[in-house]
């Protein structure tokens, strides 16, 4: 592969997965399920939000980790293990260390302000208001916030070295020769025990220490992406049944939503295991369908998609404080939830994109996040090496 | 008497050689430590206890195994004649062995200690335990450094094993002793992280032992004019 070539469908998928995260977080304010625990929870909420938002939740991050695993294999292939480590430290660890304190501090400050000032506070803000009145300050629970995925990417970077040291790549040839039906049927079964150990739908592993279930669950998707690079025919062999994965994924999600009463019921032990099983199958089949469809429809690039792909990392990094700032103010505005959702989402995206173009794209930060600083040539950016 | 290596590039190559030889085992330990940290991160008391114990055991084993495989095993396998055939001085080999083992040990050490500190600071557990962890972690480092220095300096497997076992036996009594140590005990169940004078003195003493052990071994090696 030429160093200047881009895998457009992977780039575009990663961008879409990240931008879907912004939509997901914006929607949580209007989710009945999240109303008791989400800081910006609004009085206006509707079941449709839960149906759509949690649907995307099932395969958004798995898809992201598949893409990450794929690019990890590409980096190891092109630059060796040391080059891979250097790249991950520059593109993942450094942005994490730079952005985390700023994001945590701003989220803490925004929430403290809203807890004190909001006229129509969410249940979380009501609880915080009482806590502040009693203790004089907000409780502080450090974690990775929405940047937890960067922490896990660094852990998977270490695990790539571990797997490489044990020379486990030899198994990839065996996996490549398996019957095409085995992977879609067996892979979710492997994921089920991890999902059975947490709530349905799974919550973000934001705690400072790694979560065993998340290491296994997202690690399996990361390994799948890595394997996809090593066995290029893997996805092709699953292409012929792509509609099956979509229908199966939709059916599994519908069954999960219906049986769990819109995720309100976690059920007894056996029911919970059944929910985890459905969640695993729905998530995997939909991830598979996205990969196959993206290779078919998104494997091209134009200036806009290239720009979006570059901007998505920055947008994801900074979107949550912006979103919270807007949604805290919208709590006191009388308006239909759909209008609030649209305003919060559009304003967050607009500010994020604008700040990317003005403050990041042609600066050191842009180089840190996207590699080489794009050169302007007749208004169109030159494609960069991965 | 020259205490320094003659060729820094050669020392680097010797370190990389030891790293590559030991890589598979180190990878195994790092994976096991990630598992142990994840167990601690699960939050349930018995899982957290199992994870913490696994971390301590792995930390002991990783140090012992590094010394065993990179120093003692090399002597047994008589690879010294091969090293003697290289354009290296005894001090090059000495610094190579010392630094390689320190690097190999410090990777999991930093992971474990960092993980434990993060656990204390990010959970409702009393933050005062940070001091206890710092002193115990430093003691583990002292034990590793002394074991390493003895292994490098003394050409006897029996004495090396004896030293390691003797030092490991001290871990339990040391943990018990510092749990009642003035400057630690009164803050163990509080959220105050107090670096009191006795604690600073204790940490300084531990650091001094590490420095003395390395200096003494370096002095012994610097007197050598040949590998024999």
Coordinates of C-alpha atoms in Angstrom, one line a residue:
Chain A
X1 CA 0.0 0.0 0.0
X2 CA 1.3 3.4 -0.9
X3 CA 1.8 5.6 2.2
X4 CA -0.2 8.4 0.6
X5 CA -3.2 6.2 -0.1
X6 CA -6.1 6.5 2.3
X7 CA -8.6 3.8 3.3
X8 CA -11.5 6.2 2.7
X9 CA -14.3 3.9 4.0
X10 CA -12.4 3.4 7.2
X11 CA -11.7 7.1 7.6
X12 CA -15.3 8.0 6.9
X13 CA -16.6 5.3 9.2
X14 CA -14.4 6.6 12.0
X15 CA -15.7 10.1 11.4
X16 CA -19.3 9.0 11.3
X17 CA -18.9 7.0 14.5
X18 CA -17.4 10.0 16.3
X19 CA -20.0 12.4 15.0
X20 CA -22.8 9.9 16.0
X21 CA -21.3 10.2 19.5
X22 CA -22.2 13.9 19.5
X23 CA -25.8 13.1 18.4
X24 CA -26.0 10.4 21.1
X25 CA -24.8 12.6 23.9
X26 CA -27.2 15.4 22.8
X27 CA -30.1 13.0 22.7
X28 CA -29.5 11.7 26.3
X29 CA -30.9 14.9 27.7
X30 CA -34.3 13.9 26.3
X31 CA -34.0 10.1 27.1
X32 CA -36.6 8.8 29.6
X33 CA -34.1 6.1 30.6
X34 CA -31.4 8.6 31.4
X35 CA -33.6 11.2 33.1
X36 CA -32.7 10.3 36.7
X37 CA -28.9 10.2 36.1
X38 CA -28.0 12.5 33.2
X39 CA -26.9 16.0 34.4
X40 CA -28.6 17.9 31.5
X41 CA -31.9 15.8 31.6
X42 CA -34.7 17.9 30.4
X43 CA -38.4 17.8 31.4
X44 CA -39.4 17.1 27.8
X45 CA -38.6 13.6 26.8
X46 CA -40.0 10.9 24.6
X47 CA -39.7 7.1 24.1
X48 CA -38.5 7.6 20.5
X49 CA -35.3 9.0 21.9
X50 CA -34.5 5.8 23.8
X51 CA -35.5 3.7 20.8
X52 CA -33.2 5.5 18.4
X53 CA -30.3 6.6 20.7
X54 CA -29.7 3.2 22.3
X55 CA -30.0 1.6 18.9
X56 CA -27.0 3.6 17.7
X57 CA -25.3 3.1 21.0
X58 CA -25.1 -0.7 20.4
X59 CA -22.8 -0.5 17.5
X60 CA -21.3 3.1 17.5
X61 CA -18.3 2.4 19.8
X62 CA -17.8 -1.2 18.7
X63 CA -17.5 0.1 15.1
X64 CA -15.0 2.7 16.3
X65 CA -12.9 0.0 18.0
X66 CA -13.0 -2.2 14.8
X67 CA -11.7 0.8 12.8
X68 CA -9.0 1.5 15.5
X69 CA -7.9 -2.1 15.4
X70 CA -7.7 -2.0 11.6
X71 CA -5.5 1.1 11.7
X72 CA -3.4 -0.3 14.5
X73 CA -2.5 -3.3 12.3
X74 CA -1.8 -1.0 9.4
X75 CA 0.5 1.1 11.6
X76 CA 2.4 -2.0 12.9
X77 CA 2.7 -3.2 9.3
X78 CA 4.0 0.1 8.0
X79 CA 6.1 1.4 10.9
X80 CA 6.8 -1.6 13.2
X81 CA 6.0 -1.9 16.8
X82 CA 8.2 1.1 18.0
X83 CA 6.7 3.3 15.3
X84 CA 3.2 2.2 16.3
X85 CA 3.9 3.1 19.9
X86 CA 5.3 6.5 19.0
X87 CA 2.3 7.2 16.8
X88 CA -0.2 6.2 19.5
X89 CA 1.6 8.2 22.2
X90 CA 1.5 11.3 19.9
X91 CA -2.1 10.9 18.6
X92 CA -3.8 9.3 21.5
X93 CA -1.9 9.7 24.8
X94 CA -0.8 13.3 24.3
X95 CA -4.3 14.6 23.3
X96 CA -5.7 12.7 26.2
X97 CA -3.3 14.2 28.7
X98 CA -3.8 17.7 27.3
X99 CA -7.6 17.7 26.9
X100 CA -8.6 15.7 30.0
X101 CA -7.9 18.3 32.7
X102 CA -9.5 21.0 30.6
X103 CA -12.6 19.0 29.9
X104 CA -13.0 17.7 33.5
X105 CA -12.6 21.2 34.9
X106 CA -15.0 22.8 32.5
X107 CA -17.7 20.1 33.0
X108 CA -17.3 20.4 36.7
X109 CA -17.6 24.2 36.6
X110 CA -20.6 24.2 34.2
X111 CA -22.4 21.6 36.3
X112 CA -21.7 23.5 39.6
X113 CA -23.0 26.7 38.0
X114 CA -26.2 24.9 36.7
X115 CA -26.8 23.3 40.0
X116 CA -26.9 26.7 41.7
X117 CA -28.6 28.7 39.0
X118 CA -31.0 26.5 37.0
X119 CA -34.7 27.4 37.5
X120 CA -35.8 24.0 36.2
X121 CA -33.0 21.7 37.3
X122 CA -32.7 18.0 36.3
X123 CA -32.9 15.4 39.1
X124 CA -29.0 15.2 39.2
X125 CA -28.8 19.0 39.5
X126 CA -31.4 18.9 42.3
X127 CA -29.3 16.3 44.2
X128 CA -26.1 18.4 43.6
X129 CA -27.8 21.6 44.8
X130 CA -28.7 19.8 48.1
X131 CA -25.1 18.4 48.3
X132 CA -23.6 21.8 47.7
X133 CA -25.9 23.4 50.3
X134 CA -24.8 20.8 52.8
X135 CA -21.1 20.5 52.0
X136 CA -20.2 23.8 50.4
X137 CA -18.8 22.3 47.2
X138 CA -19.6 19.9 44.4
X139 CA -18.6 16.2 44.9
X140 CA -15.6 15.4 42.8
X141 CA -15.3 12.0 41.2
X142 CA -12.4 11.9 38.7
X143 CA -12.6 9.7 35.7
X144 CA -12.0 9.7 32.0
X145 CA -15.4 11.3 31.1
X146 CA -16.2 10.8 27.4
X147 CA -12.5 10.4 26.6
X148 CA -12.5 6.9 28.2
X149 CA -12.0 5.4 24.7
X150 CA -8.6 7.0 24.4
X151 CA -7.5 5.3 27.6
X152 CA -8.7 2.0 26.3
X153 CA -7.0 2.6 23.0
X154 CA -3.7 3.0 24.9
X155 CA -4.4 -0.2 26.8
X156 CA -5.0 -2.0 23.5
X157 CA -1.8 -0.5 22.2
X158 CA 0.0 -2.3 25.1
X159 CA -2.0 -5.5 24.4
X160 CA -0.9 -5.4 20.7
X161 CA 2.6 -5.6 21.9
X162 CA 1.7 -8.4 24.4
X163 CA 0.0 -10.4 21.6
X164 CA 3.0 -9.7 19.2
X165 CA 5.5 -10.9 21.9
X166 CA 3.6 -14.1 22.2
X167 CA 3.5 -14.4 18.4
X168 CA -0.3 -15.0 18.4
X169 CA -0.7 -13.6 14.9
X170 CA -0.2 -17.1 13.6
X171 CA -3.8 -17.8 14.7
X172 CA -5.0 -15.2 12.2
X173 CA -4.4 -17.6 9.3
X174 CA -6.6 -20.2 11.0
X175 CA -9.3 -17.6 11.6
X176 CA -9.2 -16.6 7.9
X177 CA -10.0 -20.2 6.9
X178 CA -13.0 -20.5 9.1
X179 CA -16.5 -20.9 7.5
X180 CA -18.0 -17.4 6.8
X181 CA -21.0 -18.3 9.1
X182 CA -18.9 -19.1 12.1
X183 CA -17.7 -15.5 12.9
X184 CA -21.2 -13.8 13.0
X185 CA -22.6 -16.7 15.0
X186 CA -19.7 -17.3 17.5
X187 CA -18.3 -13.8 18.0
X188 CA -21.4 -12.5 19.9
X189 CA -21.5 -15.6 22.0
X190 CA -18.0 -14.7 23.2
X191 CA -19.0 -11.2 24.0
X192 CA -22.1 -12.2 26.0
X193 CA -20.4 -13.0 29.3
X194 CA -18.8 -9.5 29.3
X195 CA -22.1 -7.8 28.7
X196 CA -23.9 -10.0 31.2
X197 CA -21.7 -8.5 33.9
X198 CA -23.0 -4.9 33.3
X199 CA -26.2 -3.1 32.9
X200 CA -28.2 -3.4 29.6
X201 CA -27.5 -1.3 27.6
X202 CA -23.8 -1.1 28.7
X203 CA -22.6 2.1 30.3
X204 CA -19.4 3.9 29.4
X205 CA -16.4 2.5 31.4
X206 CA -15.3 5.9 32.7
X207 CA -13.6 4.8 35.8
X208 CA -9.8 5.5 36.1
X209 CA -8.9 1.8 36.3
X210 CA -9.7 -0.5 33.4
X211 CA -12.9 -2.5 33.6
X212 CA -12.6 -6.2 32.9
X213 CA -15.8 -6.3 30.8
X214 CA -14.8 -3.3 28.7
X215 CA -11.3 -4.7 28.1
X216 CA -12.8 -7.9 26.9
X217 CA -15.8 -6.4 25.0
X218 CA -14.0 -3.6 23.1
X219 CA -10.8 -5.6 23.0
X220 CA -12.6 -8.2 21.0
X221 CA -13.8 -5.6 18.5
X222 CA -10.4 -4.1 18.3
X223 CA -8.9 -7.6 17.6
X224 CA -11.6 -8.1 14.9
X225 CA -10.4 -4.9 13.2
X226 CA -6.8 -6.0 13.5
X227 CA -7.7 -9.3 12.0
X228 CA -9.6 -7.6 9.2
X229 CA -6.4 -5.9 8.1
X230 CA -4.4 -9.2 8.3
X231 CA -7.1 -11.1 6.4
X232 CA -8.4 -8.7 3.7
X233 CA -10.9 -11.3 2.4
X234 CA -12.6 -11.6 5.7
X235 CA -15.2 -8.8 5.1
X236 CA -15.6 -9.9 1.4
X237 CA -16.7 -13.3 2.5
X238 CA -19.4 -11.9 4.7
X239 CA -20.7 -9.4 2.1
X240 CA -23.2 -11.7 0.4
X241 CA -25.2 -12.0 3.5
X242 CA -25.1 -8.3 4.4
X243 CA -28.9 -7.8 4.4
X244 CA -29.2 -10.8 6.8
X245 CA -26.9 -9.0 9.3
X246 CA -29.1 -5.8 9.1
X247 CA -32.4 -7.7 9.5
X248 CA -31.0 -9.9 12.2
X249 CA -29.5 -6.9 14.0
X250 CA -32.8 -5.0 13.8
X251 CA -34.8 -8.0 15.0
X252 CA -32.5 -8.7 17.9
X253 CA -32.6 -5.0 19.0
X254 CA -36.4 -4.9 18.7
X255 CA -36.7 -8.1 20.8
X256 CA -34.2 -6.6 23.4
X257 CA -36.1 -3.3 23.6
X258 CA -39.5 -5.1 23.9
X259 CA -38.4 -7.8 26.4
X260 CA -36.5 -5.3 28.7
X261 CA -39.4 -2.9 28.6
X262 CA -37.3 -0.2 27.0
X263 CA -34.3 -1.2 29.1
X264 CA -36.1 -0.3 32.3
X265 CA -36.1 -3.9 33.4
X266 CA -32.8 -5.6 34.0
X267 CA -34.6 -8.9 34.8
X268 CA -33.4 -11.8 37.0
X269 CA -30.1 -13.5 36.3
X270 CA -31.3 -15.7 33.4
X271 CA -33.3 -12.8 31.8
X272 CA -30.3 -10.5 32.1
X273 CA -28.1 -13.1 30.4
X274 CA -30.7 -13.3 27.6
X275 CA -30.7 -9.5 27.2
X276 CA -26.9 -9.5 27.1
X277 CA -27.1 -12.2 24.4
X278 CA -29.5 -10.2 22.3
X279 CA -27.4 -7.0 22.8
X280 CA -24.3 -8.9 21.7
X281 CA -25.9 -10.2 18.5
X282 CA -27.7 -6.9 17.7
X283 CA -24.4 -4.9 18.2
X284 CA -22.2 -7.3 16.3
X285 CA -24.5 -7.8 13.3
X286 CA -25.1 -4.1 12.9
X287 CA -21.4 -3.4 13.2
X288 CA -20.8 -6.0 10.5
X289 CA -23.5 -4.4 8.3
X290 CA -22.0 -1.0 8.7
X291 CA -18.5 -2.2 7.7
X292 CA -19.8 -4.0 4.6
X293 CA -22.0 -1.1 3.6
X294 CA -19.3 1.5 4.2
X295 CA -16.8 -0.5 2.0
X296 CA -19.5 -0.4 -0.7
X297 CA -20.7 3.1 -0.4
X298 CA -18.2 5.2 1.5
X299 CA -15.0 4.1 -0.1
X300 CA -14.4 7.3 -1.9
X301 CA -13.4 10.8 -0.7
X302 CA -14.1 14.3 -1.6
X303 CA -13.0 17.6 0.0
X304 CA -16.0 17.7 2.4
X305 CA -15.7 14.1 3.6
X306 CA -11.9 14.5 4.0
X307 CA -12.4 17.7 6.1
X308 CA -15.1 16.0 8.2
X309 CA -12.9 13.0 8.8
X310 CA -10.1 15.3 10.0
X311 CA -12.4 17.4 12.1
X312 CA -14.2 14.6 13.8
X313 CA -11.5 13.8 16.4
X314 CA -11.4 17.4 17.6
X315 CA -15.2 17.7 17.5
X316 CA -15.5 14.6 19.7
X317 CA -12.8 15.8 22.1
X318 CA -14.5 19.1 22.9
X319 CA -18.2 18.5 22.2
X320 CA -19.3 17.6 25.7
X321 CA -18.5 20.8 27.6
X322 CA -20.1 22.8 24.7
X323 CA -23.1 20.6 24.7
X324 CA -23.6 20.8 28.4
X325 CA -23.2 24.6 28.4
X326 CA -26.0 24.9 25.8
X327 CA -28.3 22.3 27.3
X328 CA -28.0 23.7 30.8
X329 CA -29.3 27.0 29.5
X330 CA -32.0 25.3 27.5
X331 CA -33.3 23.7 30.7
X332 CA -35.1 26.9 31.6
X333 CA -36.4 27.6 28.1
X334 CA -40.0 26.6 27.3
X335 CA -39.8 24.8 24.0
X336 CA -40.6 21.4 22.5
X337 CA -37.8 18.9 23.2
X338 CA -37.3 18.3 19.4
X339 CA -36.4 22.1 19.0
X340 CA -34.1 22.0 22.0
X341 CA -32.4 18.9 20.7
X342 CA -31.9 20.5 17.3
X343 CA -30.6 23.7 18.7
X344 CA -28.2 22.0 21.1
X345 CA -26.9 19.7 18.4
X346 CA -26.5 22.3 15.7
X347 CA -24.9 24.8 18.0
X348 CA -22.5 22.3 19.4
X349 CA -21.5 21.0 16.0
X350 CA -21.2 24.5 14.6
X351 CA -19.0 25.7 17.4
X352 CA -16.9 22.6 17.2
X353 CA -16.4 22.8 13.5
X354 CA -15.7 26.5 13.5
X355 CA -13.1 26.1 16.3
X356 CA -11.5 23.3 14.4
X357 CA -11.1 25.3 11.2
X358 CA -10.0 28.5 13.0
X359 CA -7.9 27.2 15.9
X360 CA -6.8 23.6 15.1
X361 CA -6.6 22.6 11.5
X362 CA -3.6 24.5 10.4
X363 CA -1.9 24.6 13.9
X364 CA 0.3 22.4 16.0
X365 CA -2.9 20.9 17.6
X366 CA -4.1 19.9 14.1
X367 CA -0.8 18.2 13.5
X368 CA -1.1 16.4 16.8
X369 CA -4.6 15.1 16.0
X370 CA -4.4 14.5 12.3
X371 CA -0.8 14.2 11.4
X372 CA 0.8 16.6 8.9
X373 CA -0.7 20.1 8.7
X374 CA -2.9 20.2 5.6
X375 CA -1.5 22.4 2.8
X376 CA -3.9 24.6 1.0
X377 CA -4.0 24.1 -2.7
X378 CA -6.7 25.9 -4.6
X379 CA -8.9 25.6 -1.5
X380 CA -8.7 21.8 -1.5
X381 CA -6.5 20.0 1.1
X382 CA -4.0 17.5 -0.1
X383 CA -4.7 14.0 1.3
X384 CA -2.3 13.0 4.1
X385 CA -0.5 9.9 5.1
X386 CA -2.3 7.9 7.8
Chain B
X1 CA 39.4 3.1 38.2
X2 CA 36.7 3.9 35.7
X3 CA 33.1 3.9 36.9
X4 CA 31.6 4.7 33.6
X5 CA 30.9 2.6 30.5
X6 CA 33.4 3.1 27.6
X7 CA 30.7 3.0 24.9
X8 CA 27.2 4.3 25.6
X9 CA 26.0 2.9 22.2
X10 CA 27.1 -0.6 23.2
X11 CA 25.4 -0.3 26.6
X12 CA 22.2 0.6 24.7
X13 CA 22.6 -2.5 22.5
X14 CA 23.1 -4.7 25.6
X15 CA 20.0 -3.3 27.1
X16 CA 17.9 -3.9 24.0
X17 CA 19.3 -7.4 23.8
X18 CA 18.2 -8.2 27.4
X19 CA 14.8 -6.4 26.7
X20 CA 14.3 -8.6 23.6
X21 CA 15.3 -11.8 25.4
X22 CA 12.9 -11.0 28.2
X23 CA 10.1 -9.5 26.2
X24 CA 7.8 -12.5 26.1
X25 CA 7.9 -12.9 29.9
X26 CA 7.5 -9.2 30.4
X27 CA 4.5 -9.2 28.1
X28 CA 2.9 -12.0 30.1
X29 CA 3.4 -10.0 33.3
X30 CA 2.0 -6.8 31.9
X31 CA -1.1 -8.7 30.6
X32 CA -1.5 -10.3 34.1
X33 CA -1.1 -6.9 35.7
X34 CA -3.8 -5.4 33.5
X35 CA -6.0 -8.3 34.6
X36 CA -5.2 -7.6 38.2
X37 CA -5.9 -3.9 37.8
X38 CA -9.2 -4.7 36.2
X39 CA -10.1 -7.0 39.1
X40 CA -9.3 -4.1 41.5
X41 CA -11.4 -1.9 39.2
X42 CA -14.5 -4.1 39.5
X43 CA -15.0 -2.6 42.9
X44 CA -16.4 -5.6 44.8
X45 CA -14.3 -6.2 48.0
X46 CA -13.2 -9.8 47.3
X47 CA -12.3 -9.0 43.6
X48 CA -10.4 -5.9 44.7
X49 CA -8.5 -7.9 47.3
X50 CA -7.7 -10.7 44.9
X51 CA -6.5 -8.1 42.3
X52 CA -4.4 -6.2 44.9
X53 CA -2.8 -9.4 46.1
X54 CA -2.1 -10.5 42.5
X55 CA -0.5 -7.2 41.8
X56 CA 1.9 -7.6 44.7
X57 CA 2.8 -11.2 43.8
X58 CA 3.4 -10.3 40.2
X59 CA 5.6 -7.4 41.3
X60 CA 7.8 -9.8 43.3
X61 CA 7.8 -12.5 40.6
X62 CA 8.7 -10.2 37.8
X63 CA 11.7 -8.9 39.6
X64 CA 12.9 -12.3 40.7
X65 CA 12.4 -13.8 37.3
X66 CA 14.2 -10.9 35.6
X67 CA 17.3 -11.4 37.8
X68 CA 17.1 -15.2 37.4
X69 CA 16.9 -15.2 33.7
X70 CA 19.1 -12.3 32.7
X71 CA 22.0 -12.8 35.2
X72 CA 22.0 -16.2 36.9
X73 CA 20.8 -18.1 33.9
X74 CA 23.5 -16.5 31.7
X75 CA 26.2 -17.5 34.1
X76 CA 24.8 -21.1 34.1
X77 CA 24.6 -21.2 30.3
X78 CA 28.2 -19.8 30.2
X79 CA 27.4 -17.0 27.7
X80 CA 30.1 -14.8 29.2
X81 CA 32.7 -16.1 26.8
X82 CA 30.4 -14.9 24.0
X83 CA 30.0 -11.4 25.6
X84 CA 33.8 -11.3 26.1
X85 CA 34.3 -11.7 22.4
X86 CA 32.4 -8.5 21.8
X87 CA 34.1 -5.1 21.8
X88 CA 32.9 -4.3 25.4
X89 CA 34.5 -3.5 28.7
X90 CA 33.4 -5.1 32.0
X91 CA 31.8 -1.7 32.9
X92 CA 29.8 -1.7 29.7
X93 CA 28.4 -5.1 30.6
X94 CA 27.8 -4.0 34.2
X95 CA 25.8 -0.9 33.2
X96 CA 24.0 -2.9 30.5
X97 CA 22.8 -5.5 33.0
X98 CA 21.9 -3.0 35.7
X99 CA 20.0 -0.6 33.4
X100 CA 18.2 -3.4 31.5
X101 CA 17.0 -5.0 34.7
X102 CA 15.9 -1.7 36.1
X103 CA 14.0 -0.8 32.9
X104 CA 12.4 -4.3 32.8
X105 CA 11.3 -4.0 36.4
X106 CA 10.2 -0.4 36.3
X107 CA 7.7 -0.9 33.5
X108 CA 5.4 -3.2 35.6
X109 CA 6.4 -1.3 38.8
X110 CA 5.1 2.0 37.4
X111 CA 1.9 0.3 36.1
X112 CA 1.2 -1.3 39.5
X113 CA 2.0 1.7 41.7
X114 CA 0.2 4.1 39.4
X115 CA -2.8 1.9 39.3
X116 CA -3.0 1.6 43.1
X117 CA -2.5 5.3 43.6
X118 CA -5.2 6.0 41.0
X119 CA -7.5 3.6 42.8
X120 CA -7.0 5.3 46.1
X121 CA -7.4 8.8 44.8
X122 CA -10.5 8.1 42.6
X123 CA -12.6 6.1 45.0
X124 CA -14.1 6.9 48.4
X125 CA -11.1 5.0 50.0
X126 CA -9.1 7.2 52.4
X127 CA -6.5 9.2 50.5
X128 CA -4.2 9.0 53.5
X129 CA -3.3 5.5 52.3
X130 CA -1.3 7.1 49.5
X131 CA 1.6 7.5 51.9
X132 CA 1.5 3.9 52.9
X133 CA 1.5 2.8 49.3
X134 CA 4.4 5.1 48.5
X135 CA 6.6 3.8 51.4
X136 CA 5.7 0.1 50.6
X137 CA 6.3 0.6 46.9
X138 CA 9.7 2.2 47.6
X139 CA 10.5 -0.8 49.9
X140 CA 9.7 -3.2 47.0
X141 CA 12.0 -1.2 44.8
X142 CA 14.7 -1.4 47.5
X143 CA 14.3 -5.2 47.6
X144 CA 14.6 -5.5 43.9
X145 CA 17.7 -3.2 43.7
X146 CA 19.5 -5.0 46.5
X147 CA 18.7 -8.4 45.0
X148 CA 19.9 -7.2 41.6
X149 CA 23.1 -5.7 42.9
X150 CA 23.9 -8.9 44.9
X151 CA 23.2 -11.0 41.8
X152 CA 25.5 -8.9 39.7
X153 CA 28.3 -8.7 42.4
X154 CA 28.2 -12.1 43.9
X155 CA 29.1 -15.1 41.7
X156 CA 27.0 -17.6 43.8
X157 CA 23.6 -18.9 43.0
X158 CA 23.2 -20.0 46.6
X159 CA 23.9 -16.5 48.0
X160 CA 21.6 -14.9 45.4
X161 CA 18.7 -17.1 46.3
X162 CA 19.3 -16.6 50.0
X163 CA 19.4 -12.8 49.6
X164 CA 16.1 -12.8 47.6
X165 CA 14.3 -15.1 50.1
X166 CA 15.6 -13.1 53.1
X167 CA 14.5 -9.8 51.6
X168 CA 11.1 -11.1 50.6
X169 CA 10.6 -12.4 54.1
X170 CA 11.0 -8.8 55.3
X171 CA 8.0 -7.5 53.3
X172 CA 5.3 -8.8 55.7
X173 CA 7.0 -7.5 58.9
X174 CA 7.8 -4.2 57.1
X175 CA 4.1 -3.7 56.1
X176 CA 3.1 -4.5 59.6
X177 CA 5.7 -2.1 61.0
X178 CA 4.8 0.9 58.9
X179 CA 1.1 0.4 59.5
X180 CA 1.9 1.5 63.0
X181 CA 4.6 4.0 62.0
X182 CA 4.3 7.5 63.4
X183 CA 3.3 9.8 60.5
X184 CA 1.4 7.1 58.7
X185 CA -0.9 5.3 61.1
X186 CA -2.8 8.5 62.2
X187 CA -3.7 9.3 58.5
X188 CA -4.4 5.8 57.2
X189 CA -8.2 6.2 57.6
X190 CA -8.3 9.9 56.8
X191 CA -8.4 11.8 53.5
X192 CA -5.3 13.9 54.4
X193 CA -2.2 13.1 52.5
X194 CA 0.5 14.3 54.9
X195 CA 4.2 14.0 54.0
X196 CA 5.4 14.3 57.6
X197 CA 9.0 14.5 58.6
X198 CA 9.2 10.8 59.7
X199 CA 7.7 9.7 56.4
X200 CA 10.2 11.9 54.4
X201 CA 13.0 10.5 56.4
X202 CA 11.8 6.9 55.8
X203 CA 11.5 7.5 52.0
X204 CA 15.0 9.2 52.0
X205 CA 16.4 6.2 53.9
X206 CA 14.9 3.8 51.3
X207 CA 16.3 5.9 48.4
X208 CA 19.7 6.1 50.2
X209 CA 19.8 2.2 50.4
X210 CA 19.1 2.0 46.7
X211 CA 21.9 4.5 45.9
X212 CA 24.4 2.8 48.3
X213 CA 23.7 -0.6 46.8
X214 CA 24.2 0.6 43.3
X215 CA 27.4 2.6 44.2
X216 CA 28.8 -0.3 46.1
X217 CA 28.3 -2.7 43.2
X218 CA 29.6 -0.1 40.8
X219 CA 32.8 0.3 42.9
X220 CA 33.3 -3.5 43.0
X221 CA 32.9 -3.7 39.2
X222 CA 35.1 -0.7 38.6
X223 CA 38.0 -2.5 40.3
X224 CA 37.8 -5.3 37.8
X225 CA 40.3 -5.2 35.0
X226 CA 38.8 -8.2 33.2
X227 CA 35.7 -10.2 33.1
X228 CA 37.1 -12.9 35.4

